[in-house]
Tab-separated table of C-alpha atoms in Angstrom:
chain	number	residue	atom	x	y	z
A	16	MET	CA	34.334	1.179	-19.424
A	17	THR	CA	32.443	2.317	-16.430
A	18	ASN	CA	32.658	5.272	-13.863
A	19	VAL	CA	33.118	2.922	-11.026
A	20	LYS	CA	36.657	2.653	-9.660
A	21	SER	CA	38.346	-0.641	-8.651
A	22	ASP	CA	37.459	-0.002	-5.082
A	23	ARG	CA	33.662	0.381	-5.935
A	24	HIS	CA	33.627	4.160	-5.332
A	25	ILE	CA	32.207	6.167	-8.155
A	26	GLN	CA	34.456	8.668	-9.841
A	27	ASP	CA	33.759	12.240	-8.482
A	28	ASP	CA	31.033	11.035	-6.164
A	29	TRP	CA	30.070	13.314	-3.437
A	30	TRP	CA	28.711	10.171	-1.511
A	31	LYS	CA	31.563	8.883	0.365
A	32	GLU	CA	30.254	5.180	0.627
A	33	PRO	CA	31.164	2.582	-2.218
A	34	ILE	CA	28.672	0.591	-4.282
A	35	PRO	CA	27.453	-2.178	-1.821
A	36	PRO	CA	29.301	-5.532	-2.675
A	37	ASN	CA	25.920	-7.200	-3.252
A	38	VAL	CA	25.330	-4.940	-6.291
A	39	ALA	CA	26.536	-6.477	-9.678
A	40	PHE	CA	26.708	-4.573	-12.770
A	41	GLY	CA	27.950	-5.303	-16.326
A	42	ASP	CA	30.313	-3.512	-18.860
A	43	GLY	CA	29.545	0.092	-19.528
A	44	PHE	CA	27.529	0.644	-16.341
A	45	TYR	CA	27.084	4.410	-15.342
A	46	CYS	CA	25.974	5.588	-12.007
A	47	GLU	CA	25.833	9.134	-10.872
A	48	SER	CA	26.208	8.499	-7.243
A	49	ALA	CA	26.329	5.521	-4.809
A	50	GLN	CA	23.853	7.411	-2.806
A	51	VAL	CA	21.138	5.667	-4.659
A	52	PHE	CA	21.966	2.377	-2.768
A	53	ARG	CA	21.440	3.977	0.621
A	54	PHE	CA	18.156	1.952	1.308
A	55	LEU	CA	19.521	-1.550	0.249
A	56	LYS	CA	18.804	-3.686	3.143
A	57	SER	CA	18.975	-7.052	1.328
A	58	LYS	CA	21.847	-9.200	2.166
A	59	ALA	CA	21.387	-11.612	-0.628
A	60	PRO	CA	24.728	-12.049	-2.729
A	61	ARG	CA	23.059	-10.460	-5.820
A	62	ALA	CA	20.436	-8.242	-4.383
A	63	LEU	CA	20.568	-5.785	-7.294
A	64	VAL	CA	21.830	-7.064	-10.870
A	65	PHE	CA	22.458	-4.453	-13.648
A	66	GLY	CA	23.149	-5.550	-17.279
A	67	ASP	CA	25.638	-3.775	-19.591
A	68	HIS	CA	25.499	-0.312	-20.170
A	69	VAL	CA	22.811	0.552	-17.720
A	70	SER	CA	22.391	4.237	-16.597
A	71	ILE	CA	21.393	5.384	-13.218
A	72	TYR	CA	21.125	9.083	-12.745
A	73	GLY	CA	20.770	11.368	-9.702
A	74	GLY	CA	17.494	11.065	-7.895
A	75	CYS	CA	17.225	7.209	-8.246
A	76	SER	CA	16.735	5.235	-5.118
A	77	PHE	CA	16.722	1.465	-4.809
A	78	SER	CA	14.908	0.601	-1.640
A	79	ILE	CA	15.438	-3.116	-1.573
A	80	GLY	CA	14.249	-4.976	1.513
A	81	VAL	CA	15.707	-7.913	3.349
A	82	LYS	CA	14.439	-10.557	1.178
A	83	GLY	CA	14.006	-8.244	-1.818
A	84	SER	CA	15.791	-8.447	-5.220
A	85	CYS	CA	15.962	-6.443	-8.513
A	86	THR	CA	17.297	-7.027	-11.956
A	87	VAL	CA	17.710	-4.434	-14.700
A	88	GLY	CA	18.288	-5.509	-18.253
A	89	ASP	CA	21.056	-4.149	-20.702
A	90	PHE	CA	20.797	-0.565	-21.929
A	91	THR	CA	18.216	0.538	-19.492
A	92	LEU	CA	18.101	4.118	-18.207
A	93	LEU	CA	16.499	5.188	-14.726
A	94	ASN	CA	16.356	8.889	-14.169
A	95	GLY	CA	14.997	9.824	-10.580
A	96	ALA	CA	13.037	6.477	-10.205
A	97	LEU	CA	12.312	5.007	-6.812
A	98	VAL	CA	12.419	1.137	-7.035
A	99	MET	CA	10.833	-0.475	-3.993
A	100	ALA	CA	11.159	-4.137	-3.737
A	101	GLU	CA	10.272	-6.404	-0.964
A	102	GLU	CA	9.979	-9.704	-3.124
A	103	ARG	CA	11.057	-9.112	-6.718
A	104	ILE	CA	11.241	-6.356	-9.303
A	105	GLU	CA	12.531	-7.385	-12.929
A	106	ILE	CA	13.019	-4.538	-15.414
A	107	GLY	CA	14.024	-5.503	-18.898
A	108	SER	CA	16.346	-4.248	-21.583
A	109	HIS	CA	16.302	-0.901	-23.674
A	110	CYS	CA	13.710	0.655	-21.047
A	111	LEU	CA	13.443	4.360	-20.235
A	112	ILE	CA	12.289	5.199	-16.605
A	113	SER	CA	11.636	8.832	-16.038
A	114	TRP	CA	11.548	11.233	-13.004
A	115	ASN	CA	9.668	10.361	-10.033
A	116	VAL	CA	8.451	7.054	-11.295
A	117	GLY	CA	7.607	4.769	-8.386
A	118	ILE	CA	7.636	0.893	-8.821
A	119	ALA	CA	6.565	-1.244	-5.849
A	120	ASP	CA	5.927	-4.838	-5.391
A	121	SER	CA	4.306	-4.419	-2.052
A	122	ASP	CA	1.540	-2.291	-0.042
A	123	PHE	CA	4.335	-1.860	2.544
A	124	HIS	CA	1.564	-1.419	5.099
A	125	PRO	CA	-1.597	-3.606	5.950
A	126	LEU	CA	-4.922	-2.439	4.482
A	127	ASP	CA	-6.894	-3.552	7.626
A	128	PRO	CA	-7.151	-0.600	10.056
A	129	ALA	CA	-6.357	-2.585	13.251
A	130	GLN	CA	-3.228	-4.236	11.476
A	131	ARG	CA	-2.337	-0.630	10.645
A	132	ILE	CA	-1.997	0.535	14.200
A	133	ILE	CA	0.026	-2.303	15.053
A	134	ASP	CA	2.345	-1.596	12.168
A	135	ALA	CA	2.572	2.120	13.149
A	136	GLN	CA	3.826	1.139	16.380
A	137	ALA	CA	6.151	-1.530	15.136
A	138	VAL	CA	7.933	0.679	12.895
A	139	ALA	CA	8.195	3.680	15.343
A	140	PRO	CA	12.004	3.843	16.091
A	141	PHE	CA	11.874	4.843	19.649
A	142	PHE	CA	8.674	3.058	20.784
A	143	GLU	CA	9.382	0.622	23.619
A	144	ASN	CA	8.023	-2.958	23.494
A	145	ARG	CA	7.612	-2.701	19.489
A	146	PRO	CA	5.324	-5.595	18.249
A	147	PRO	CA	6.334	-7.449	15.319
A	148	ARG	CA	5.369	-6.137	11.898
A	149	PRO	CA	2.177	-7.800	10.657
A	150	GLU	CA	2.545	-9.665	7.396
A	151	ILE	CA	2.703	-7.452	4.199
A	152	ARG	CA	1.294	-8.652	0.924
A	153	THR	CA	3.790	-8.582	-2.019
A	154	ALA	CA	3.733	-9.722	-5.878
A	155	PRO	CA	6.515	-9.346	-8.395
A	156	VAL	CA	6.519	-6.575	-10.837
A	157	ILE	CA	7.807	-7.413	-14.388
A	158	ILE	CA	8.722	-4.750	-16.866
A	159	SER	CA	9.369	-6.112	-20.211
A	160	ASP	CA	11.989	-4.864	-22.683
A	161	ASN	CA	11.771	-1.511	-24.477
A	162	VAL	CA	9.191	-0.186	-22.096
A	163	TRP	CA	9.047	3.810	-21.644
A	164	ILE	CA	7.608	4.870	-18.405
A	165	GLY	CA	6.882	8.684	-18.137
A	166	MET	CA	7.533	10.951	-15.132
A	167	ASN	CA	5.361	10.572	-11.982
A	168	ALA	CA	3.813	7.290	-13.109
A	169	VAL	CA	3.265	4.655	-10.544
A	170	ILE	CA	3.462	0.890	-11.043
A	171	LEU	CA	1.981	-1.229	-8.197
A	172	LYS	CA	2.498	-4.888	-7.042
A	173	GLY	CA	1.829	-7.831	-9.302
A	174	VAL	CA	1.743	-5.866	-12.420
A	175	THR	CA	3.373	-6.992	-15.726
A	176	ILE	CA	4.148	-4.415	-18.434
A	177	GLY	CA	4.233	-6.140	-21.971
A	178	GLU	CA	7.159	-5.314	-24.199
A	179	ASN	CA	7.334	-1.871	-26.212
A	180	SER	CA	4.511	-0.407	-24.269
A	181	VAL	CA	4.519	2.968	-22.864
A	182	VAL	CA	3.104	4.177	-19.584
A	183	ALA	CA	2.006	7.813	-19.969
A	184	ALA	CA	3.225	10.503	-17.322
A	185	GLY	CA	1.151	10.409	-14.167
A	186	ALA	CA	-0.376	6.925	-14.840
A	187	VAL	CA	-1.310	4.571	-12.034
A	188	VAL	CA	-0.856	1.054	-13.093
A	189	THR	CA	-2.734	-1.307	-11.040
A	190	LYS	CA	-3.254	-4.178	-13.518
A	191	SER	CA	-0.866	-5.725	-16.096
A	192	VAL	CA	-0.544	-3.885	-19.520
A	193	PRO	CA	-0.181	-5.893	-22.689
A	194	ALA	CA	2.447	-5.665	-25.143
A	195	ASN	CA	2.531	-2.613	-27.726
A	196	VAL	CA	0.162	-0.184	-26.110
A	197	VAL	CA	0.096	3.179	-24.405
A	198	VAL	CA	-1.712	3.303	-21.011
A	199	ALA	CA	-2.838	6.376	-19.357
A	200	GLY	CA	-4.806	7.589	-16.239
A	201	ASN	CA	-5.718	6.718	-12.784
A	202	PRO	CA	-6.347	3.831	-13.048
A	203	ALA	CA	-4.283	3.213	-16.237
A	204	VAL	CA	-6.210	1.907	-19.274
A	205	THR	CA	-5.251	1.459	-22.924
A	206	VAL	CA	-5.489	4.692	-24.873
A	207	ARG	CA	-3.641	3.481	-28.012
A	208	GLU	CA	-2.218	0.578	-29.669
A	209	LEU	CA	1.421	0.792	-31.158
């Protein structure tokens, strides 16, 4: 059972667009609104893959770039999270991801000041003779099974979070996290073993 109708529209959804065809989902999938896919730019046939009994609540946003992809394992819940994949984000099974969590596999803009000027011109919608965007660094993010990420936490590019770990509210995770720990702070450090 799911709240997605056969035409890929969500039952009682205020958003008039259906779930895009390159979004796959398993049995028991729940999505509050197809509006969460409004920034899906990838044309890959399976740009977003959700396992069985995944729950996607309001406030979530899947910003998947042209070459990006994201997978979410069984029984994972996302509530108000922002998932930004230019390359690849993998979220395991039985994960809980809270309000305003940001997960990004890219810096999205160059660090070099001169390159940022070019990038600002490249993304300006009404600037004539826009230059091409400079190359942007990406690195996959992997969130293992049974991870809990508290509200307002940020997970940055290249990070792997080990199974059963907890990321405290407001933490900024810049380096990989081992299994079975609690991390907190900015930058996040281990504060407890589980």
